[in-house]
mmCIF file of C-alpha atoms and ligand atoms in Angstrom:
data_model
loop_
_atom_site.group_PDB
_atom_site.id
_atom_site.type_symbol
_atom_site.label_atom_id
_atom_site.label_comp_id
_atom_site.label_asym_id
_atom_site.label_seq_id
_atom_site.Cartn_x
_atom_site.Cartn_y
_atom_site.Cartn_z
ATOM 1 C CA UNK U 5 -101.896 -37.281 128.179
ATOM 2 C CA UNK U 6 -104.973 -37.983 126.078
ATOM 3 C CA UNK U 7 -108.173 -35.940 126.165
ATOM 4 C CA UNK U 8 -111.441 -37.292 124.859
ATOM 5 C CA UNK U 9 -114.023 -34.657 123.986
ATOM 6 C CA UNK U 10 -117.636 -35.782 123.671
ATOM 7 C CA UNK U 11 -120.571 -33.522 122.760
ATOM 8 C CA UNK U 12 -123.757 -34.742 124.405
ATOM 9 C CA UNK U 13 -127.280 -33.723 123.547
ATOM 10 C CA UNK U 14 -130.039 -35.924 124.942
ATOM 11 C CA UNK U 15 -128.096 -39.184 124.971
ATOM 12 C CA UNK U 16 -129.126 -40.586 128.359
ATOM 13 C CA UNK U 17 -129.502 -44.177 127.146
ATOM 14 C CA UNK U 18 -126.075 -44.398 125.518
ATOM 15 C CA UNK U 19 -123.976 -42.704 128.187
ATOM 16 C CA UNK U 20 -123.500 -45.563 130.706
ATOM 17 C CA UNK U 21 -122.349 -48.039 128.067
ATOM 18 C CA UNK U 22 -120.212 -45.402 126.353
ATOM 19 C CA UNK U 23 -118.452 -44.518 129.587
ATOM 20 C CA UNK U 24 -117.843 -48.170 130.395
ATOM 21 C CA UNK U 25 -116.429 -49.067 126.964
ATOM 22 C CA UNK U 26 -114.367 -45.919 126.732
ATOM 23 C CA UNK U 27 -112.812 -46.318 130.175
ATOM 24 C CA UNK U 28 -111.860 -49.892 129.369
ATOM 25 C CA UNK U 29 -110.056 -48.872 126.182
ATOM 26 C CA UNK U 30 -108.290 -45.918 127.812
ATOM 27 C CA UNK U 31 -107.266 -47.983 130.858
ATOM 28 C CA UNK U 32 -105.649 -50.483 128.513
ATOM 29 C CA UNK U 33 -103.539 -47.787 126.849
ATOM 30 C CA UNK U 34 -101.824 -47.158 130.173
ATOM 31 C CA UNK U 35 -101.484 -43.414 129.598
ATOM 32 C CA UNK U 36 -102.919 -40.495 131.524
ATOM 33 C CA UNK U 37 -106.299 -39.487 130.225
ATOM 34 C CA UNK U 38 -109.351 -37.322 130.758
ATOM 35 C CA UNK U 39 -112.848 -37.634 129.371
ATOM 36 C CA UNK U 40 -114.547 -34.310 128.771
ATOM 37 C CA UNK U 41 -118.300 -34.486 128.326
ATOM 38 C CA UNK U 42 -119.916 -31.307 127.102
ATOM 39 C CA UNK U 43 -123.618 -31.388 127.822
ATOM 40 C CA UNK U 44 -125.091 -29.227 125.111
ATOM 41 C CA UNK U 45 -128.244 -28.244 126.986
ATOM 42 C CA UNK U 46 -129.774 -31.727 127.211
ATOM 43 C CA UNK U 47 -133.389 -31.873 128.323
ATOM 44 C CA UNK U 48 -133.216 -35.495 129.459
ATOM 45 C CA UNK U 49 -131.220 -36.997 132.332
ATOM 46 C CA UNK U 50 -127.868 -36.819 130.533
ATOM 47 C CA UNK U 51 -126.398 -34.292 132.942
ATOM 48 C CA UNK U 52 -127.341 -36.259 136.073
ATOM 49 C CA UNK U 53 -125.744 -39.329 134.562
ATOM 50 C CA UNK U 54 -122.582 -37.413 133.697
ATOM 51 C CA UNK U 55 -122.475 -36.000 137.209
ATOM 52 C CA UNK U 56 -122.606 -39.503 138.630
ATOM 53 C CA UNK U 57 -119.589 -40.525 136.479
ATOM 54 C CA UNK U 58 -117.654 -37.449 137.575
ATOM 55 C CA UNK U 59 -118.337 -38.090 141.260
ATOM 56 C CA UNK U 60 -116.749 -41.523 141.078
ATOM 57 C CA UNK U 61 -114.031 -40.699 138.585
ATOM 58 C CA UNK U 62 -111.939 -37.545 138.714
ATOM 59 C CA UNK U 63 -110.782 -38.091 135.149
ATOM 60 C CA UNK U 64 -114.291 -37.335 133.963
ATOM 61 C CA UNK U 65 -114.881 -33.634 133.403
ATOM 62 C CA UNK U 66 -118.259 -32.193 132.592
ATOM 63 C CA UNK U 67 -119.209 -28.866 131.077
ATOM 64 C CA UNK U 68 -122.890 -28.052 130.994
ATOM 65 C CA UNK U 69 -124.230 -25.437 128.596
ATOM 66 C CA UNK U 70 -127.113 -23.191 129.587
ATOM 67 C CA UNK U 71 -128.986 -24.163 126.466
ATOM 68 C CA UNK U 72 -128.467 -26.078 123.253
ATOM 69 C CA UNK U 73 -125.734 -24.297 121.305
ATOM 70 C CA UNK U 74 -124.948 -27.045 118.829
ATOM 71 C CA UNK U 75 -122.253 -29.644 118.320
ATOM 72 C CA UNK U 76 -119.633 -27.147 117.138
ATOM 73 C CA UNK U 77 -119.879 -25.050 120.298
ATOM 74 C CA UNK U 78 -119.725 -28.211 122.417
ATOM 75 C CA UNK U 79 -116.550 -29.388 120.693
ATOM 76 C CA UNK U 80 -115.034 -25.922 120.958
ATOM 77 C CA UNK U 81 -115.744 -25.810 124.697
ATOM 78 C CA UNK U 82 -114.099 -29.228 125.046
ATOM 79 C CA UNK U 83 -110.999 -28.087 123.139
ATOM 80 C CA UNK U 84 -110.739 -25.027 125.359
ATOM 81 C CA UNK U 85 -110.399 -26.998 128.590
ATOM 82 C CA UNK U 86 -108.602 -30.077 127.247
ATOM 83 C CA UNK U 87 -105.141 -30.640 128.708
ATOM 84 C CA UNK U 88 -104.038 -33.619 126.641
ATOM 85 C CA UNK U 89 -101.248 -33.606 124.066
ATOM 86 C CA UNK U 90 -103.635 -35.440 121.785
ATOM 87 C CA UNK U 91 -107.307 -34.516 121.759
ATOM 88 C CA UNK U 92 -109.842 -36.975 120.390
ATOM 89 C CA UNK U 93 -113.452 -36.117 119.589
ATOM 90 C CA UNK U 94 -116.222 -38.683 119.340
ATOM 91 C CA UNK U 95 -120.009 -38.908 119.363
ATOM 92 C CA UNK U 96 -121.916 -39.803 122.502
ATOM 93 C CA UNK U 97 -124.382 -42.086 120.723
ATOM 94 C CA UNK U 98 -122.070 -45.118 120.397
ATOM 95 C CA UNK U 99 -122.065 -44.845 116.600
ATOM 96 C CA UNK U 100 -118.317 -44.343 116.932
ATOM 97 C CA UNK U 101 -116.458 -47.192 118.587
ATOM 98 C CA UNK U 102 -114.053 -46.453 121.468
ATOM 99 C CA UNK U 103 -112.064 -49.497 120.305
ATOM 100 C CA UNK U 104 -110.854 -47.405 117.347
ATOM 101 C CA UNK U 105 -109.063 -44.893 119.556
ATOM 102 C CA UNK U 106 -105.806 -46.918 119.652
ATOM 103 C CA UNK U 107 -105.862 -46.918 115.837
ATOM 104 C CA UNK U 108 -105.971 -43.136 115.708
ATOM 105 C CA UNK U 109 -103.205 -42.858 118.278
ATOM 106 C CA UNK U 110 -100.996 -45.280 116.328
ATOM 107 C CA UNK U 111 -101.398 -43.103 113.251
ATOM 108 C CA UNK U 112 -100.591 -39.959 115.257
ATOM 109 C CA UNK U 113 -97.269 -41.525 116.219
ATOM 110 C CA UNK U 114 -96.308 -41.495 112.539
ATOM 111 C CA UNK U 115 -96.143 -37.732 112.848
ATOM 112 C CA UNK U 116 -99.573 -36.592 111.737
ATOM 113 C CA UNK U 117 -101.294 -33.623 113.358
ATOM 114 C CA UNK U 118 -104.825 -34.631 112.465
ATOM 115 C CA UNK U 119 -106.089 -38.186 112.021
ATOM 116 C CA UNK U 120 -109.624 -38.418 110.757
ATOM 117 C CA UNK U 121 -111.886 -41.435 111.119
ATOM 118 C CA UNK U 122 -113.374 -42.784 107.924
ATOM 119 C CA UNK U 123 -116.662 -44.669 108.345
ATOM 120 C CA UNK U 124 -115.955 -46.947 105.434
ATOM 121 C CA UNK U 125 -118.975 -49.087 106.162
ATOM 122 C CA UNK U 126 -121.361 -46.472 107.430
ATOM 123 C CA UNK U 127 -124.522 -47.666 109.157
ATOM 124 C CA UNK U 128 -126.929 -44.869 108.346
ATOM 125 C CA UNK U 129 -129.865 -44.606 105.897
ATOM 126 C CA UNK U 130 -128.627 -44.338 102.301
ATOM 127 C CA UNK U 131 -130.800 -41.666 100.682
ATOM 128 C CA UNK U 132 -131.093 -39.225 103.553
ATOM 129 C CA UNK U 133 -127.598 -39.679 104.972
ATOM 130 C CA UNK U 134 -124.963 -41.545 103.047
ATOM 131 C CA UNK U 135 -125.643 -40.128 99.595
ATOM 132 C CA UNK U 136 -125.807 -36.423 100.574
ATOM 133 C CA UNK U 137 -122.743 -36.976 102.696
ATOM 134 C CA UNK U 138 -120.809 -38.648 99.855
ATOM 135 C CA UNK U 139 -121.540 -35.709 97.572
ATOM 136 C CA UNK U 140 -120.650 -33.182 100.262
ATOM 137 C CA UNK U 141 -117.383 -34.953 101.072
ATOM 138 C CA UNK U 142 -116.432 -35.047 97.440
ATOM 139 C CA UNK U 143 -117.068 -31.318 97.002
ATOM 140 C CA UNK U 144 -115.314 -30.342 100.233
ATOM 141 C CA UNK U 145 -112.272 -32.415 99.309
ATOM 142 C CA UNK U 146 -112.087 -30.807 95.861
ATOM 143 C CA UNK U 147 -112.684 -27.270 97.067
ATOM 144 C CA UNK U 148 -110.331 -27.350 100.047
ATOM 145 C CA UNK U 149 -107.708 -29.703 98.675
ATOM 146 C CA UNK U 150 -107.795 -31.808 101.856
ATOM 147 C CA UNK U 151 -108.571 -35.188 100.352
ATOM 148 C CA UNK U 152 -110.254 -37.234 103.042
ATOM 149 C CA UNK U 153 -113.370 -39.329 102.553
ATOM 150 C CA UNK U 154 -115.430 -38.608 105.605
ATOM 151 C CA UNK U 155 -115.581 -35.115 107.026
ATOM 152 C CA UNK U 156 -118.743 -35.957 108.929
ATOM 153 C CA UNK U 157 -117.191 -38.564 111.207
ATOM 154 C CA UNK U 158 -116.740 -37.047 114.651
ATOM 155 C CA UNK U 159 -114.115 -39.605 115.637
ATOM 156 C CA UNK U 160 -110.933 -37.671 114.944
ATOM 157 C CA UNK U 161 -107.651 -37.023 116.714
ATOM 158 C CA UNK U 162 -105.879 -33.670 116.845
ATOM 159 C CA UNK U 163 -102.530 -32.637 118.186
ATOM 160 C CA UNK U 164 -103.000 -30.121 120.972
ATOM 161 C CA UNK U 165 -101.414 -27.126 119.258
ATOM 162 C CA UNK U 166 -103.762 -27.561 116.297
ATOM 163 C CA UNK U 167 -106.913 -28.089 118.368
ATOM 164 C CA UNK U 168 -106.162 -25.064 120.523
ATOM 165 C CA UNK U 169 -105.935 -22.799 117.499
ATOM 166 C CA UNK U 170 -109.464 -23.387 116.276
ATOM 167 C CA UNK U 171 -112.030 -20.652 116.726
ATOM 168 C CA UNK U 172 -115.271 -22.404 115.948
ATOM 169 C CA UNK U 173 -118.566 -20.842 114.977
ATOM 170 C CA UNK U 174 -121.694 -22.083 113.240
ATOM 171 C CA UNK U 175 -121.378 -25.684 112.092
ATOM 172 C CA UNK U 176 -117.639 -25.646 111.524
ATOM 173 C CA UNK U 177 -117.021 -28.915 113.365
ATOM 174 C CA UNK U 178 -117.616 -30.705 110.061
ATOM 175 C CA UNK U 179 -114.725 -28.916 108.442
ATOM 176 C CA UNK U 180 -112.062 -29.239 111.079
ATOM 177 C CA UNK U 181 -109.521 -31.091 108.901
ATOM 178 C CA UNK U 182 -109.957 -28.481 106.169
ATOM 179 C CA UNK U 183 -109.563 -25.680 108.695
ATOM 180 C CA UNK U 184 -106.496 -27.391 110.154
ATOM 181 C CA UNK U 185 -104.859 -27.062 106.767
ATOM 182 C CA UNK U 186 -104.716 -23.328 107.438
ATOM 183 C CA UNK U 187 -102.384 -24.065 110.327
ATOM 184 C CA UNK U 188 -100.133 -26.236 108.199
ATOM 185 C CA UNK U 189 -101.322 -29.483 109.772
ATOM 186 C CA UNK U 190 -100.335 -32.885 108.376
ATOM 187 C CA UNK U 191 -103.621 -34.671 107.854
ATOM 188 C CA UNK U 192 -104.531 -38.289 107.197
ATOM 189 C CA UNK U 193 -107.389 -40.727 107.735
ATOM 190 C CA UNK U 194 -107.932 -44.276 108.983
ATOM 191 C CA UNK U 195 -110.949 -46.515 108.426
ATOM 192 C CA UNK U 196 -113.009 -46.870 111.592
ATOM 193 C CA UNK U 197 -116.021 -48.888 112.624
ATOM 194 C CA UNK U 198 -119.494 -47.464 112.625
ATOM 195 C CA UNK U 199 -122.628 -48.711 114.337
ATOM 196 C CA UNK U 200 -126.305 -47.975 113.805
ATOM 197 C CA UNK U 201 -127.785 -45.644 116.374
ATOM 198 C CA UNK U 202 -129.309 -47.924 119.023
ATOM 199 C CA UNK U 203 -130.795 -45.332 121.367
ATOM 200 C CA UNK U 204 -132.282 -41.887 121.006
ATOM 201 C CA UNK U 205 -132.647 -40.019 117.740
ATOM 202 C CA UNK U 206 -130.318 -38.299 115.335
ATOM 203 C CA UNK U 207 -130.147 -34.554 115.914
ATOM 204 C CA UNK U 208 -129.905 -33.689 112.242
ATOM 205 C CA UNK U 209 -132.155 -33.930 109.203
ATOM 206 C CA UNK U 210 -131.730 -33.347 105.509
ATOM 207 C CA UNK U 211 -131.897 -29.560 106.070
ATOM 208 C CA UNK U 212 -128.245 -29.494 106.977
ATOM 209 C CA UNK U 213 -127.366 -29.912 103.284
ATOM 210 C CA UNK U 214 -127.984 -26.236 102.520
ATOM 211 C CA UNK U 215 -125.916 -25.156 105.494
ATOM 212 C CA UNK U 216 -123.089 -27.421 104.432
ATOM 213 C CA UNK U 217 -123.035 -25.859 100.963
ATOM 214 C CA UNK U 218 -122.891 -22.332 102.411
ATOM 215 C CA UNK U 219 -120.189 -23.425 104.820
ATOM 216 C CA UNK U 220 -118.060 -24.735 101.963
ATOM 217 C CA UNK U 221 -117.825 -21.179 100.621
ATOM 218 C CA UNK U 222 -116.871 -19.941 104.043
ATOM 219 C CA UNK U 223 -114.157 -22.557 104.516
ATOM 220 C CA UNK U 224 -112.719 -21.829 101.101
ATOM 221 C CA UNK U 225 -112.637 -18.148 101.980
ATOM 222 C CA UNK U 226 -111.108 -18.732 105.415
ATOM 223 C CA UNK U 227 -108.455 -21.027 104.014
ATOM 224 C CA UNK U 228 -107.360 -18.974 101.069
ATOM 225 C CA UNK U 229 -108.451 -15.386 101.426
ATOM 226 C CA UNK U 230 -108.599 -14.575 105.119
ATOM 227 C CA UNK U 231 -105.441 -12.479 104.899
ATOM 228 C CA UNK U 232 -106.286 -11.051 101.478
ATOM 229 C CA UNK U 233 -110.077 -10.634 101.205
ATOM 230 C CA UNK U 234 -109.637 -7.830 98.677
ATOM 231 C CA UNK U 235 -108.512 -10.390 96.123
ATOM 232 C CA UNK U 236 -111.609 -12.506 96.604
ATOM 233 C CA UNK U 237 -114.148 -9.672 96.473
ATOM 234 C CA UNK U 238 -112.098 -7.308 94.359
ATOM 235 C CA UNK U 239 -111.273 -9.998 91.816
ATOM 236 C CA UNK U 240 -114.914 -10.617 91.019
ATOM 237 C CA UNK U 241 -115.674 -6.898 91.320
ATOM 238 C CA UNK U 242 -112.935 -6.029 88.868
ATOM 239 C CA UNK U 243 -114.234 -8.457 86.252
ATOM 240 C CA UNK U 244 -117.817 -7.160 86.580
ATOM 241 C CA UNK U 245 -116.707 -3.541 86.480
ATOM 242 C CA UNK U 246 -114.520 -4.051 83.411
ATOM 243 C CA UNK U 247 -117.329 -5.823 81.579
ATOM 244 C CA UNK U 248 -119.766 -3.022 82.400
ATOM 245 C CA UNK U 249 -117.226 -0.426 81.402
ATOM 246 C CA UNK U 250 -116.586 -2.065 78.028
ATOM 247 C CA UNK U 251 -120.291 -2.325 77.300
ATOM 248 C CA UNK U 252 -120.697 1.338 78.275
ATOM 249 C CA UNK U 253 -117.843 2.266 75.979
ATOM 250 C CA UNK U 254 -119.449 0.388 73.113
ATOM 251 C CA UNK U 255 -122.794 2.132 73.681
ATOM 252 C CA UNK U 256 -121.124 5.555 73.926
ATOM 253 C CA UNK U 257 -119.387 4.850 70.664
ATOM 254 C CA UNK U 258 -122.715 4.023 68.990
ATOM 255 C CA UNK U 259 -124.255 7.167 70.409
ATOM 256 C CA UNK U 260 -121.544 9.706 69.648
ATOM 257 C CA UNK U 261 -120.104 8.335 66.448
ATOM 258 C CA UNK U 262 -123.021 6.364 65.063
ATOM 259 C CA UNK U 263 -125.666 8.858 66.113
ATOM 260 C CA UNK U 264 -127.829 5.962 67.370
ATOM 261 C CA UNK U 265 -130.358 6.215 70.163
ATOM 262 C CA UNK U 266 -129.258 3.979 73.064
ATOM 263 C CA UNK U 267 -131.882 4.945 75.677
ATOM 264 C CA UNK U 268 -133.986 1.797 75.213
ATOM 265 C CA UNK U 269 -131.220 -0.784 75.028
ATOM 266 C CA UNK U 270 -131.131 -3.568 77.641
ATOM 267 C CA UNK U 271 -127.349 -3.440 77.358
ATOM 268 C CA UNK U 272 -127.407 -0.015 78.955
ATOM 269 C CA UNK U 273 -129.075 -1.381 82.076
ATOM 270 C CA UNK U 274 -126.679 -4.314 82.139
ATOM 271 C CA UNK U 275 -123.704 -2.018 81.863
ATOM 272 C CA UNK U 276 -124.932 0.202 84.707
ATOM 273 C CA UNK U 277 -125.619 -2.834 86.910
ATOM 274 C CA UNK U 278 -122.234 -4.385 86.236
ATOM 275 C CA UNK U 279 -120.389 -1.136 86.964
ATOM 276 C CA UNK U 280 -122.342 -0.621 90.166
ATOM 277 C CA UNK U 281 -121.938 -4.143 91.501
ATOM 278 C CA UNK U 282 -118.267 -4.070 90.528
ATOM 279 C CA UNK U 283 -117.711 -0.950 92.611
ATOM 280 C CA UNK U 284 -119.733 -2.449 95.471
ATOM 281 C CA UNK U 285 -117.681 -5.618 95.504
ATOM 282 C CA UNK U 286 -114.369 -3.807 95.392
ATOM 283 C CA UNK U 287 -115.370 -1.583 98.305
ATOM 284 C CA UNK U 288 -116.615 -4.618 100.237
ATOM 285 C CA UNK U 289 -113.160 -6.078 99.675
ATOM 286 C CA UNK U 290 -111.496 -2.972 101.086
ATOM 287 C CA UNK U 291 -113.754 -3.042 104.132
ATOM 288 C CA UNK U 292 -113.025 -6.749 104.589
ATOM 289 C CA UNK U 293 -109.305 -5.902 104.545
ATOM 290 C CA UNK U 294 -109.834 -3.463 107.419
ATOM 291 C CA UNK U 295 -111.847 -6.038 109.357
ATOM 292 C CA UNK U 296 -109.186 -8.691 108.894
ATOM 293 C CA UNK U 297 -106.505 -6.336 110.143
ATOM 294 C CA UNK U 298 -108.594 -5.522 113.213
ATOM 295 C CA UNK U 299 -109.172 -9.239 113.726
ATOM 296 C CA UNK U 300 -105.496 -10.132 113.856
ATOM 297 C CA UNK U 301 -104.329 -7.023 115.729
ATOM 298 C CA UNK U 302 -107.044 -7.267 118.379
ATOM 299 C CA UNK U 303 -106.054 -10.829 119.183
ATOM 300 C CA UNK U 304 -102.358 -10.154 119.022
ATOM 301 C CA UNK U 305 -102.140 -12.817 116.339
ATOM 302 C CA UNK U 306 -99.886 -13.002 113.331
ATOM 303 C CA UNK U 307 -101.121 -14.132 109.933
ATOM 304 C CA UNK U 308 -98.479 -16.884 109.956
ATOM 305 C CA UNK U 309 -97.426 -19.724 112.233
ATOM 306 C CA UNK U 310 -93.767 -20.432 112.897
ATOM 307 C CA UNK U 311 -92.735 -24.080 113.043
ATOM 308 C CA UNK U 312 -89.326 -23.502 114.619
ATOM 309 C CA UNK U 313 -86.483 -21.009 114.746
ATOM 310 C CA UNK U 314 -82.717 -21.247 115.017
ATOM 311 C CA UNK U 315 -80.571 -18.652 116.800
ATOM 312 C CA UNK U 316 -83.572 -16.374 117.105
ATOM 313 C CA UNK U 317 -84.092 -14.798 120.505
ATOM 314 C CA UNK U 318 -87.605 -14.510 121.870
HETATM 315 N N1 UDP W 410 -124.929 -33.135 119.482
HETATM 316 C C1 UDP W 410 -124.755 -32.028 120.295
HETATM 317 N N2 UDP W 410 -125.499 -30.917 120.082
HETATM 318 C C2 UDP W 410 -126.428 -30.829 119.074
HETATM 319 C C3 UDP W 410 -126.573 -31.942 118.224
HETATM 320 C C4 UDP W 410 -125.814 -33.071 118.443
HETATM 321 O O1 UDP W 410 -123.924 -32.072 121.200
HETATM 322 O O2 UDP W 410 -127.078 -29.787 118.943
HETATM 323 C C5 UDP W 410 -124.129 -34.343 119.698
HETATM 324 C C6 UDP W 410 -124.952 -35.612 119.843
HETATM 325 O O3 UDP W 410 -125.337 -35.839 121.165
HETATM 326 C C7 UDP W 410 -123.961 -36.665 119.362
HETATM 327 C C8 UDP W 410 -123.169 -35.943 118.296
HETATM 328 O O4 UDP W 410 -123.339 -34.550 118.557
HETATM 329 O O5 UDP W 410 -123.090 -37.069 120.397
HETATM 330 C C9 UDP W 410 -123.605 -36.287 116.876
HETATM 331 O O6 UDP W 410 -125.008 -36.114 116.732
HETATM 332 P P1 UDP W 410 -125.915 -37.179 115.958
HETATM 333 O O7 UDP W 410 -125.536 -38.547 116.364
HETATM 334 O O8 UDP W 410 -127.344 -36.775 116.137
HETATM 335 O O9 UDP W 410 -125.486 -36.931 114.440
HETATM 336 P P2 UDP W 410 -125.430 -38.038 113.281
HETATM 337 O O10 UDP W 410 -124.566 -39.172 113.793
HETATM 338 O O11 UDP W 410 -126.837 -38.458 113.073
HETATM 339 O O12 UDP W 410 -124.829 -37.327 112.128
HETATM 340 MG MG1 MG W 411 -124.815 -40.231 115.493
#
């Protein structure tokens, strides 16, 4: 079975055509499917339109949020209720093309867990959209080691067991392939079509750039240090502390053996600051270790995922 998850925020004009095109493509595949629309607190008629689809077609499922929680929450909610073995996300604004879904599914059959759409010929403004996005994609790929070209494309396919593992907060929907790496997913990309937005307005402006940069740090941390936060914080803390300590040692030497007055030296302040922040960072690391342990224990989760076992009893 295939699940399509679509976040919807004020997309009343696009919905009828989207539903029509999507149904046609899915019908043609000849497999069981469901279309999950998550109405992210739309203020226009989106929900009424979705309700009318669902009344005629039991394969259409609709979740309506109380208010606007953002695209990440909408995708998360869709993943939670999806029943398909493959879960595909796409935008509601017809910028993604339902005709590309078979392409993603083909690629999945080669054994990938995540297939990401790549808007090779993206139809968005250059300076405000394509350029910032190119830079962001380049950095994310370098930092996370998941080398795909287009994190921002919503059109992506996930195998169920990967999609169901995500716990999504903030704006993490942009980083799903990078996060999937944590679960040992095999990830690839395929070029997909992209269309200009015909109806409604984009929900994002240039301000998302700052958030993306902050999120890159978070993803790096989640991917590499979630089970050993002490190394991330403590590593930096240790370097700062050692530096401060050495400077302090040098000043003490001047004072006690050289008889020099060190009270007015900027180095003294630097040394004190470095020692203090070093200690702070190391203790933050220890506290983070405790939090991580609570996190895994409270959810009954292990910090590893088993692929398969042989002769091991449950
Ligand atoms: N969206 C949403 N909640 C939001 C913002 C956006 O569900 O708070 C949906 C929106 O309806 C669309 C998709 O997320 O289906 C992508 O949004 P948009 O097209 O505005 O982003 P862009 O293509 O401009 O990056
Ligand atoms: Mg769009």
